[in-house]
XYZ file of C-alpha atoms in Angstrom:
644
model
C 99.538 111.757 110.189
C 99.469 108.182 108.853
C 96.041 107.463 110.302
C 94.053 109.461 107.680
C 95.335 107.182 104.942
C 95.640 103.855 106.783
C 92.080 103.757 108.114
C 90.348 104.384 104.740
C 92.681 101.896 103.085
C 91.810 99.107 105.504
C 88.098 99.927 105.329
C 88.259 99.757 101.534
C 89.817 96.321 101.645
C 87.261 95.045 104.159
C 84.378 96.457 102.115
C 85.548 94.485 99.100
C 85.511 91.127 100.920
C 82.066 90.124 99.605
C 83.444 90.364 96.060
C 86.415 88.101 96.734
C 87.126 85.661 93.914
C 90.285 83.577 94.268
C 92.618 83.270 91.310
C 92.990 79.918 89.632
C 96.273 78.074 89.809
C 97.011 79.092 86.206
C 96.654 82.767 87.110
C 99.066 82.719 90.020
C 102.467 84.327 89.479
C 104.584 81.921 91.524
C 108.350 82.034 90.998
C 109.823 78.823 89.616
C 113.578 78.686 88.991
C 113.078 76.259 86.097
C 110.906 78.833 84.319
C 113.532 81.576 84.415
C 115.090 82.557 81.089
C 117.670 85.178 80.137
C 115.779 88.413 79.820
C 117.381 89.105 76.450
C 115.969 85.844 75.107
C 112.414 86.219 76.367
C 109.897 86.383 73.550
C 107.128 88.426 75.179
C 104.697 90.589 73.274
C 105.264 93.269 75.900
C 107.996 93.585 78.544
C 107.191 93.445 82.230
C 107.731 96.687 84.141
C 107.716 97.750 87.777
C 107.153 101.500 87.890
C 103.422 102.029 87.098
C 102.232 99.908 90.067
C 105.438 99.381 92.103
C 105.059 95.701 91.201
C 105.529 93.634 88.068
C 102.925 94.214 85.352
C 102.834 94.262 81.515
C 104.043 97.528 80.003
C 100.993 97.575 77.717
C 98.699 97.843 80.750
C 100.256 101.126 81.895
C 97.853 104.046 81.513
C 100.629 106.599 81.925
C 103.156 106.807 79.137
C 106.148 104.554 79.774
C 109.249 103.931 77.648
C 111.202 100.713 78.207
C 114.890 100.489 77.303
C 116.038 96.868 77.006
C 118.873 94.948 75.376
C 117.405 95.311 71.883
C 117.371 99.099 72.087
C 120.836 99.131 73.588
C 122.109 97.200 70.557
C 120.297 99.527 68.121
C 122.088 102.471 69.709
C 125.500 100.875 69.407
C 125.888 99.534 72.973
C 126.695 102.855 74.704
C 128.072 102.668 78.230
C 126.411 105.801 79.611
C 122.780 105.572 80.645
C 122.135 109.063 79.284
C 122.866 107.817 75.766
C 120.083 105.225 76.128
C 117.434 107.454 77.715
C 118.064 110.395 75.388
C 116.371 111.085 72.030
C 112.759 110.432 72.993
C 109.825 112.845 73.511
C 109.653 114.455 76.933
C 113.329 113.809 77.765
C 116.022 116.500 77.957
C 119.533 115.651 79.192
C 122.454 118.053 79.639
C 126.018 117.470 80.809
C 128.520 120.012 82.126
C 131.415 118.945 79.920
C 132.106 115.459 78.590
C 132.234 112.144 80.477
C 131.786 112.578 84.223
C 130.445 116.119 84.132
C 127.323 116.830 86.165
C 124.499 115.257 84.154
C 120.932 116.465 84.642
C 117.764 114.848 83.328
C 114.435 116.633 82.888
C 111.119 114.971 82.084
C 108.339 116.903 80.367
C 109.916 120.276 81.049
C 110.181 119.842 84.802
C 113.437 120.568 86.576
C 116.127 117.895 87.138
C 115.259 117.863 90.847
C 111.690 116.796 89.990
C 112.328 113.173 89.013
C 112.328 110.201 91.381
C 114.989 107.549 90.726
C 114.734 103.897 91.802
C 116.759 100.727 91.383
C 115.053 97.365 91.858
C 112.121 99.134 93.491
C 114.272 100.955 96.074
C 115.139 104.674 96.094
C 118.378 106.163 94.797
C 118.904 109.330 96.843
C 121.812 111.491 97.962
C 121.167 113.368 101.212
C 123.965 115.823 100.346
C 122.450 116.860 97.017
C 122.230 120.639 97.008
C 118.748 120.870 95.474
C 117.661 117.223 95.356
C 118.594 116.604 91.716
C 120.153 113.250 90.824
C 123.487 113.444 89.023
C 123.337 110.830 86.244
C 127.053 111.133 85.393
C 127.896 107.803 87.043
C 124.765 105.963 85.875
C 125.763 103.196 83.506
C 124.211 100.387 81.499
C 126.601 97.917 83.163
C 124.679 95.219 84.994
C 121.344 96.785 84.078
C 118.772 94.502 82.506
C 116.090 97.095 81.798
C 115.435 100.799 82.339
C 111.954 102.293 82.578
C 111.017 105.943 82.088
C 107.564 106.589 83.545
C 106.150 110.007 82.658
C 103.817 112.193 84.701
C 103.045 112.933 88.347
C 103.508 109.898 90.593
C 104.095 111.288 94.079
C 100.892 109.452 95.001
C 102.956 106.249 94.699
C 106.587 107.307 95.037
C 106.597 110.377 97.272
C 108.915 113.365 97.017
C 110.257 114.522 93.629
C 108.056 112.290 91.429
C 106.738 115.385 89.622
C 107.947 114.925 86.054
C 108.224 111.166 86.275
C 110.124 108.163 87.598
C 113.334 106.509 86.369
C 113.564 102.843 87.344
C 116.518 100.525 86.713
C 116.299 96.755 86.998
C 119.591 94.941 87.577
C 120.542 91.497 86.262
C 118.610 88.521 87.624
C 119.690 84.876 88.054
C 118.964 82.480 85.188
C 118.279 78.738 85.050
C 121.525 78.019 83.155
C 124.995 79.528 83.424
C 125.347 82.473 81.066
C 127.844 85.262 80.620
C 128.727 88.329 78.627
C 132.071 90.148 78.271
C 132.505 93.404 76.364
C 135.597 95.426 75.465
C 135.404 98.839 73.779
C 137.841 101.561 72.734
C 137.343 104.866 70.995
C 137.793 108.597 70.713
C 139.130 110.770 73.537
C 141.253 107.801 74.688
C 138.148 106.067 75.979
C 138.319 102.433 77.102
C 135.497 100.316 78.500
C 135.534 96.768 79.843
C 132.524 95.120 81.449
C 131.098 91.683 82.125
C 127.977 89.993 83.461
C 127.414 86.444 84.687
C 124.210 84.693 85.782
C 123.174 81.162 86.664
C 122.045 78.672 89.311
C 123.774 77.419 92.442
C 122.066 74.135 93.127
C 118.319 73.728 92.752
C 117.049 76.714 94.744
C 119.798 79.343 94.660
C 120.717 81.658 91.793
C 123.303 84.375 91.225
C 123.881 87.450 89.057
C 127.212 89.283 89.001
C 128.509 92.188 86.928
C 131.903 93.918 86.925
C 133.360 96.642 84.772
C 134.763 100.086 84.335
C 135.435 102.971 81.978
C 138.299 105.421 81.569
C 138.542 108.445 79.276
C 140.700 111.533 78.888
C 137.657 113.458 77.650
C 137.641 117.104 76.607
C 138.132 120.277 78.605
C 135.218 120.848 80.946
C 135.203 124.615 80.276
C 136.319 126.753 77.352
C 137.121 130.417 76.796
C 133.835 132.147 75.954
C 135.366 135.635 75.694
C 136.998 135.081 72.292
C 135.577 134.197 68.900
C 135.435 130.445 69.533
C 132.459 128.484 68.360
C 130.011 127.136 70.977
C 131.438 124.292 73.047
C 134.851 124.364 71.299
C 137.197 123.114 74.038
C 140.114 122.273 71.734
C 143.548 123.437 72.861
C 142.721 123.436 76.565
C 143.717 120.952 79.264
C 141.484 117.883 79.017
C 139.392 116.659 81.942
C 139.177 112.909 82.311
C 136.885 110.464 84.036
C 137.257 106.946 85.361
C 134.823 104.616 87.077
C 134.759 101.059 88.400
C 131.503 99.376 89.359
C 130.449 95.951 90.622
C 126.977 94.563 91.261
C 125.840 91.235 92.661
C 122.587 89.517 93.539
C 121.624 86.203 95.165
C 118.107 84.752 95.067
C 116.880 81.779 97.087
C 113.605 80.087 96.233
C 112.973 78.792 99.750
C 109.708 77.188 98.626
C 107.261 77.766 95.742
C 105.655 80.686 97.571
C 108.706 82.398 99.091
C 111.608 84.130 97.346
C 114.454 85.687 99.357
C 117.177 87.893 97.900
C 120.270 89.876 98.851
C 122.017 92.374 96.580
C 125.003 94.677 96.700
C 126.707 97.375 94.656
C 130.001 99.219 94.976
C 131.503 101.822 92.720
C 134.345 104.298 92.811
C 135.797 106.816 90.433
C 137.269 110.215 89.748
C 135.987 113.176 87.747
C 138.289 115.977 86.649
C 136.789 119.412 86.102
C 137.752 123.047 85.622
C 137.458 125.301 88.644
C 137.984 129.042 88.921
C 141.186 131.067 88.861
C 142.354 133.580 91.480
C 139.813 136.098 90.181
C 136.931 133.579 90.401
C 136.753 133.278 86.629
C 136.430 129.851 84.930
C 139.862 128.381 84.193
C 139.787 125.971 81.186
C 143.416 124.999 81.874
C 142.850 124.007 85.493
C 144.677 120.677 85.894
C 144.161 120.253 89.642
C 140.414 120.253 90.341
C 138.921 116.796 90.658
C 136.254 114.928 92.586
C 136.718 111.435 93.987
C 133.486 109.543 94.529
C 132.553 106.240 96.134
C 129.209 104.634 96.772
C 127.953 101.436 98.383
C 124.529 99.863 98.309
C 123.222 96.797 100.192
C 119.665 95.508 100.051
C 117.724 92.416 101.046
C 114.108 91.366 100.951
C 111.442 88.761 100.455
C 108.506 88.153 98.130
C 105.871 85.859 99.626
C 102.565 84.516 98.326
C 100.498 84.546 101.510
C 97.498 83.121 99.672
C 96.323 82.572 96.119
C 95.242 86.195 95.951
C 97.559 87.869 98.475
C 101.219 88.780 98.026
C 103.623 90.542 100.395
C 106.920 92.176 99.487
C 109.369 93.446 102.116
C 112.645 95.254 101.336
C 115.447 96.885 103.292
C 118.215 99.151 102.000
C 121.380 100.844 103.204
C 123.281 103.100 100.849
C 126.201 105.469 101.242
C 127.680 108.068 98.917
C 130.956 109.947 99.430
C 132.343 112.815 97.363
C 135.675 114.492 98.053
C 137.595 117.350 96.474
C 140.399 119.582 97.719
C 140.643 123.353 98.047
C 137.223 123.990 96.582
C 136.744 127.171 98.591
C 133.348 125.796 99.592
C 132.662 122.238 100.820
C 135.392 119.645 100.318
C 133.560 116.493 101.434
C 129.978 115.266 101.180
C 128.918 112.141 103.119
C 125.429 110.720 102.630
C 123.798 107.724 104.334
C 120.321 106.335 103.715
C 118.504 103.614 105.659
C 115.218 102.634 104.072
C 112.600 99.964 104.698
C 109.353 99.277 102.865
C 106.536 96.759 102.696
C 103.870 96.316 100.027
C 100.766 94.143 100.288
C 98.975 93.294 97.026
C 95.478 91.841 97.027
C 93.886 90.521 93.820
C 90.331 91.037 95.030
C 88.812 89.760 91.805
C 89.995 89.318 88.243
C 89.314 92.958 87.362
C 90.157 94.579 90.708
C 93.387 94.734 92.696
C 94.516 96.833 95.635
C 97.889 97.703 97.144
C 98.879 99.012 100.546
C 102.402 100.212 101.283
C 104.408 101.438 104.263
C 107.844 103.089 104.174
C 110.358 104.451 106.663
C 113.639 106.221 105.885
C 116.459 107.889 107.758
C 118.775 110.226 105.883
C 122.032 111.642 107.203
C 124.090 114.240 105.377
C 127.489 115.517 106.492
C 129.071 118.540 104.822
C 132.763 119.174 105.567
C 133.894 122.635 104.553
C 137.160 123.752 102.991
C 139.262 124.991 105.944
C 140.355 127.943 103.799
C 136.802 128.852 102.812
C 133.970 130.709 104.511
C 131.526 127.801 104.834
C 131.072 125.860 108.075
C 130.779 122.122 108.707
C 127.292 120.884 109.430
C 125.377 117.635 109.764
C 121.697 117.149 109.037
C 119.327 114.240 109.582
C 115.796 113.537 108.512
C 113.301 110.783 109.281
C 110.583 110.087 106.728
C 107.520 107.904 107.266
C 104.969 107.212 104.569
C 101.878 105.167 103.852
C 100.160 104.770 100.523
C 97.322 102.869 98.955
C 96.353 102.210 95.349
C 93.561 100.460 93.496
C 93.340 99.243 89.897
C 90.225 98.303 87.927
C 90.451 96.826 84.416
C 87.322 95.696 82.627
C 85.841 95.754 79.106
C 88.637 97.867 77.633
C 88.563 100.425 80.442
C 91.256 100.968 83.069
C 91.086 103.115 86.181
C 93.853 103.556 88.719
C 94.082 105.757 91.742
C 96.617 106.236 94.498
C 96.786 108.211 97.719
C 99.906 108.768 99.799
C 100.939 110.633 102.930
C 104.575 111.463 103.717
C 105.542 112.686 107.160
C 108.943 114.381 107.284
C 110.517 114.892 110.677
C 111.771 118.352 109.756
C 109.613 119.652 106.919
C 106.180 118.423 107.971
C 103.741 116.295 106.028
C 102.473 116.133 102.471
C 99.478 114.254 101.088
C 99.420 113.543 97.371
C 97.200 111.653 94.949
C 97.029 110.505 91.358
C 94.200 109.381 89.086
C 94.699 107.610 85.752
C 92.019 106.531 83.294
C 92.263 104.767 79.957
C 89.735 103.383 77.496
C 90.036 101.406 74.259
C 87.517 103.336 72.173
C 88.280 100.941 69.331
C 89.687 97.695 70.774
C 93.373 97.180 69.964
C 93.334 100.185 67.609
C 92.419 103.423 69.432
C 92.976 104.166 73.119
C 92.326 107.380 75.047
C 94.002 108.166 78.359
C 94.151 110.951 80.936
C 95.944 111.503 84.236
C 95.750 114.058 87.008
C 97.792 114.223 90.169
C 99.452 116.263 92.848
C 103.143 116.077 93.683
C 105.660 117.606 96.043
C 109.372 118.016 96.649
C 110.672 118.218 100.199
C 113.493 120.707 100.912
C 116.960 119.181 100.971
C 119.150 119.167 104.073
C 121.386 121.732 102.379
C 118.495 124.078 101.600
C 117.410 123.828 105.230
C 120.588 123.811 107.281
C 123.622 125.060 105.357
C 125.116 128.306 106.612
C 122.854 130.078 104.111
C 119.920 127.675 104.533
C 116.379 128.399 105.679
C 114.936 126.006 108.322
C 111.461 127.480 107.741
C 111.163 126.262 104.152
C 107.995 124.401 103.213
C 107.722 121.632 100.654
C 107.013 122.870 97.153
C 103.950 121.399 95.464
C 102.585 121.001 91.956
C 99.502 119.951 90.043
C 99.910 117.880 86.905
C 97.589 116.955 84.066
C 98.130 114.894 80.935
C 95.941 113.431 78.205
C 96.873 111.161 75.349
C 95.740 109.167 72.365
C 97.349 106.000 71.000
C 96.442 104.739 67.532
C 97.415 101.376 66.017
C 95.872 101.583 62.503
C 98.105 98.755 61.259
C 100.208 96.115 63.041
C 103.270 97.922 61.716
C 102.256 101.448 62.721
C 101.891 103.113 66.128
C 100.896 106.789 66.442
C 100.827 108.523 69.816
C 100.196 112.035 71.052
C 100.206 113.420 74.599
C 99.501 116.813 76.129
C 101.020 117.638 79.523
C 101.004 120.525 81.952
C 102.648 121.100 85.336
C 101.838 124.040 87.643
C 104.199 124.739 90.550
C 103.289 126.239 93.914
C 105.655 127.424 96.660
C 108.665 126.463 94.560
C 111.984 126.557 96.408
C 114.409 129.057 94.888
C 117.572 130.871 95.874
C 116.860 134.454 96.938
C 119.895 136.183 98.396
C 120.942 135.604 101.152
C 118.975 132.353 101.616
C 116.520 129.906 100.068
C 112.834 130.783 100.074
C 109.408 129.649 98.902
C 108.698 131.882 95.922
C 105.310 133.582 95.738
C 105.109 133.565 91.940
C 103.955 130.445 90.134
C 105.778 128.579 87.393
C 104.212 126.395 84.760
C 105.314 124.283 81.825
C 103.204 122.667 79.133
C 103.795 120.848 75.892
C 102.793 118.281 73.290
C 104.427 114.989 72.358
C 103.935 113.465 68.912
C 105.614 110.196 67.951
C 105.182 107.813 65.028
C 106.750 104.354 64.956
C 106.761 102.091 61.919
C 108.235 98.627 62.419
C 108.111 95.062 61.185
C 109.910 92.780 63.661
C 109.710 89.818 61.288
C 111.420 91.744 58.479
C 113.901 93.325 60.903
C 113.378 97.039 60.316
C 112.150 99.952 62.427
C 111.603 103.704 61.904
C 110.589 106.231 64.538
C 110.278 110.025 64.619
C 108.989 112.491 67.193
C 108.510 116.183 67.823
C 107.975 117.753 71.254
C 107.179 121.494 71.328
C 106.815 122.962 74.810
C 106.508 126.315 76.530
C 107.229 127.510 80.047
C 106.519 130.534 82.223
C 108.747 131.439 85.185
C 105.963 133.483 86.779
C 107.149 136.705 85.167
C 106.309 135.887 81.568
C 109.798 134.581 80.716
C 110.987 131.080 79.833
C 112.067 128.861 82.706
C 115.834 128.491 82.525
C 117.229 125.302 80.984
C 113.892 124.420 79.359
C 114.142 124.006 75.561
C 111.232 125.138 73.425
C 111.562 122.190 71.067
C 112.869 118.639 71.267
C 112.767 116.454 68.167
C 114.424 113.343 66.871
C 114.320 110.321 64.615
C 115.944 106.924 64.443
C 115.949 103.982 62.109
C 117.319 100.454 62.122
C 117.426 97.574 59.674
C 118.769 94.042 59.995
C 120.328 92.478 56.899
C 121.386 88.941 57.631
C 123.734 89.124 60.610
C 124.303 92.889 60.275
C 122.322 95.587 62.100
C 122.502 99.150 60.739
C 121.049 102.078 62.692
C 121.089 105.872 62.780
C 119.794 108.539 65.160
C 119.070 112.237 64.711
C 118.532 114.479 67.766
C 117.544 118.156 67.900
C 117.435 120.406 70.970
C 115.912 123.837 70.431
C 116.734 127.241 71.835
C 116.718 127.679 75.615
C 118.072 130.023 78.276
C 120.757 129.316 80.863
C 122.095 131.079 83.927
C 124.018 134.254 83.213
C 124.967 137.572 84.775
C 123.381 140.069 84.802
C 120.832 138.532 82.404
C 120.098 134.919 81.430
C 122.161 133.645 78.501
C 120.423 132.486 75.339
C 121.782 129.124 74.173
C 121.377 128.183 70.515
C 119.755 124.952 69.460
C 121.707 122.113 67.869
C 121.233 118.920 65.866
C 123.377 115.804 66.305
C 123.699 112.774 64.037
C 124.774 109.348 65.240
C 125.019 105.920 63.629
C 125.954 102.362 64.538
C 126.658 99.062 62.834
C 126.670 95.670 64.518
C 127.789 92.355 63.044
C 126.885 89.103 64.788
C 128.388 86.262 62.710
C 127.586 83.760 65.462
C 125.259 83.917 68.480
C 128.286 84.067 70.777
C 130.121 86.932 69.046
C 129.244 90.503 68.158
C 131.376 93.282 66.686
C 130.068 96.842 66.652
C 131.014 100.371 65.677
C 129.304 103.510 66.998
C 129.673 107.092 65.785
C 128.488 110.203 67.628
C 128.137 113.789 66.402
C 129.153 112.640 62.948
C 128.619 116.093 61.414
C 131.192 117.530 63.870
C 128.712 120.061 65.226
C 129.858 122.794 67.609
C 127.268 123.136 70.336
C 126.646 123.747 74.028
C 124.519 121.676 76.382
C 125.394 123.947 79.320
C 126.464 127.540 78.739
C 130.244 127.885 78.994
C 131.015 124.151 79.005
C 132.826 122.177 76.326
C 131.312 119.364 74.290
C 132.894 116.544 72.246
C 133.333 116.782 68.498
C 132.835 113.825 66.168
C 133.783 110.594 67.925
C 133.898 106.896 67.063
C 133.893 103.812 69.310
C 134.328 100.148 68.466
C 133.870 97.049 70.558
C 133.502 93.303 70.756
C 131.034 91.248 72.808
C 131.359 87.557 73.678
C 128.444 85.619 75.137
C 128.077 82.070 76.344
């Protein structure tokens, strides 16, 4: 199982010993508390990211396409609280929510399904063992306490394991700073929405640092469902009972620089909230005036680890995680409670063999437990499922004379579903240094069956992991310091995909595929304080029978612009989602495309104070993200931020 990957990895490292060249003292990345600065104030040409290598590296060195969302972009978009409002409106990203705030929120990357994205926080997985199909619900994901979000596109199961088919979402929480700093924000707006959040960082003595964030949001929202049988316009939920959402979240982190070569940390997170939604009436038809259905959710997350420089050229990172997620609702007719626990441990050894060559070796072990408690008045039965996952992976990176080559190989051994071996290869070359770069990637990926798909009363314990092959190629052009042009082609081919086939889940024999093109142009002058960006992303899909894959738009497009005039920042965003098909009976439902306009203005009269105003759907468009679900009309939010 693990031996086929461990033995070649160790032999590779030993074979490279003759080429060992130690790094100079200037090249070492040793943590020094006195060198730490607030991330928002760092003046780096490129941000540092985690996801391409599972360790810190410059974003510009990533061969795969990666988008980084930091504090500057958050301000350009009007300081939205929901993570979806920061990730949205970029090529290769499609987000849909069942209703307004708190509705089930799905994210697709490059046309893949929502279940085909791996999600991480501070390098550790975010997983729910009670997820029906493995998809992450982004409804409770917030920008509170998040320093940076990375969206890594393409197949990366060779590094991250199950579900990293369309890409990887990685969130980095606040880190301690050398001086005491803080931020408090208050916001109010449409749909009786109120947000209050805060973040504080600083030192505790000479070697200890802290980061703490607290906050919450409450909204009355709009009706989750609306009456589709009349002559109402798409998504028009006016006149029906409104479905609200509330959430409280806290995050904390302590870091101890035990000595110049050893950093220890401990981190925690707790959140709780309630989502109201519209269930079905006595005839199992959607009831837009349902004022009883709601879901209470709670989650906890504790992690600890160490980062040690074993030698000038050798670094070891060790992390441990426990997380728990609870969801409860009454009289659902199905399952009323979902309890998920995850224990996860990982270790990563990084060896800088020579200036142009580095290698990584990683080991992981996880235990997942899912408990499903059925409605006593329903037909489902309680059940409990567990799964143990063991994995080993290795990766190598070569960068020399404008060329970059990266490869990874990983084996996952699942206690219940069996093993899966995946790989990825990435190559990039500056055909014209600093002006024209070509890149290409190829990889295999997989998604393991969920506990529900395997062991629910309609599950199938004989399911096999679904697999895919992915290919992408791109070109980046920088003809002028102000101008960046980029284009990428991508394709994903599925095999043995897991689908519902009455009366149970099965591995489908037909093959699905999705392919598309991404074009984006960015014109910006940071010194003058202005930026323009526009993109278009046509894509096609085939469900194996010559039809479009459901919930896959044929076109995504958008544009945004921002300009700073003195202490005022003005920005606007335009987002278009093309036609797609959604679930329907007896035939899939065609959902019309829509275009949304948003704008924001921010005034910062002093470094400590900022006032902002954000408008969404300013043309008051009627539209659907999910067939049969309501969407907000034009809305406006205003807030104030104080920093010290």
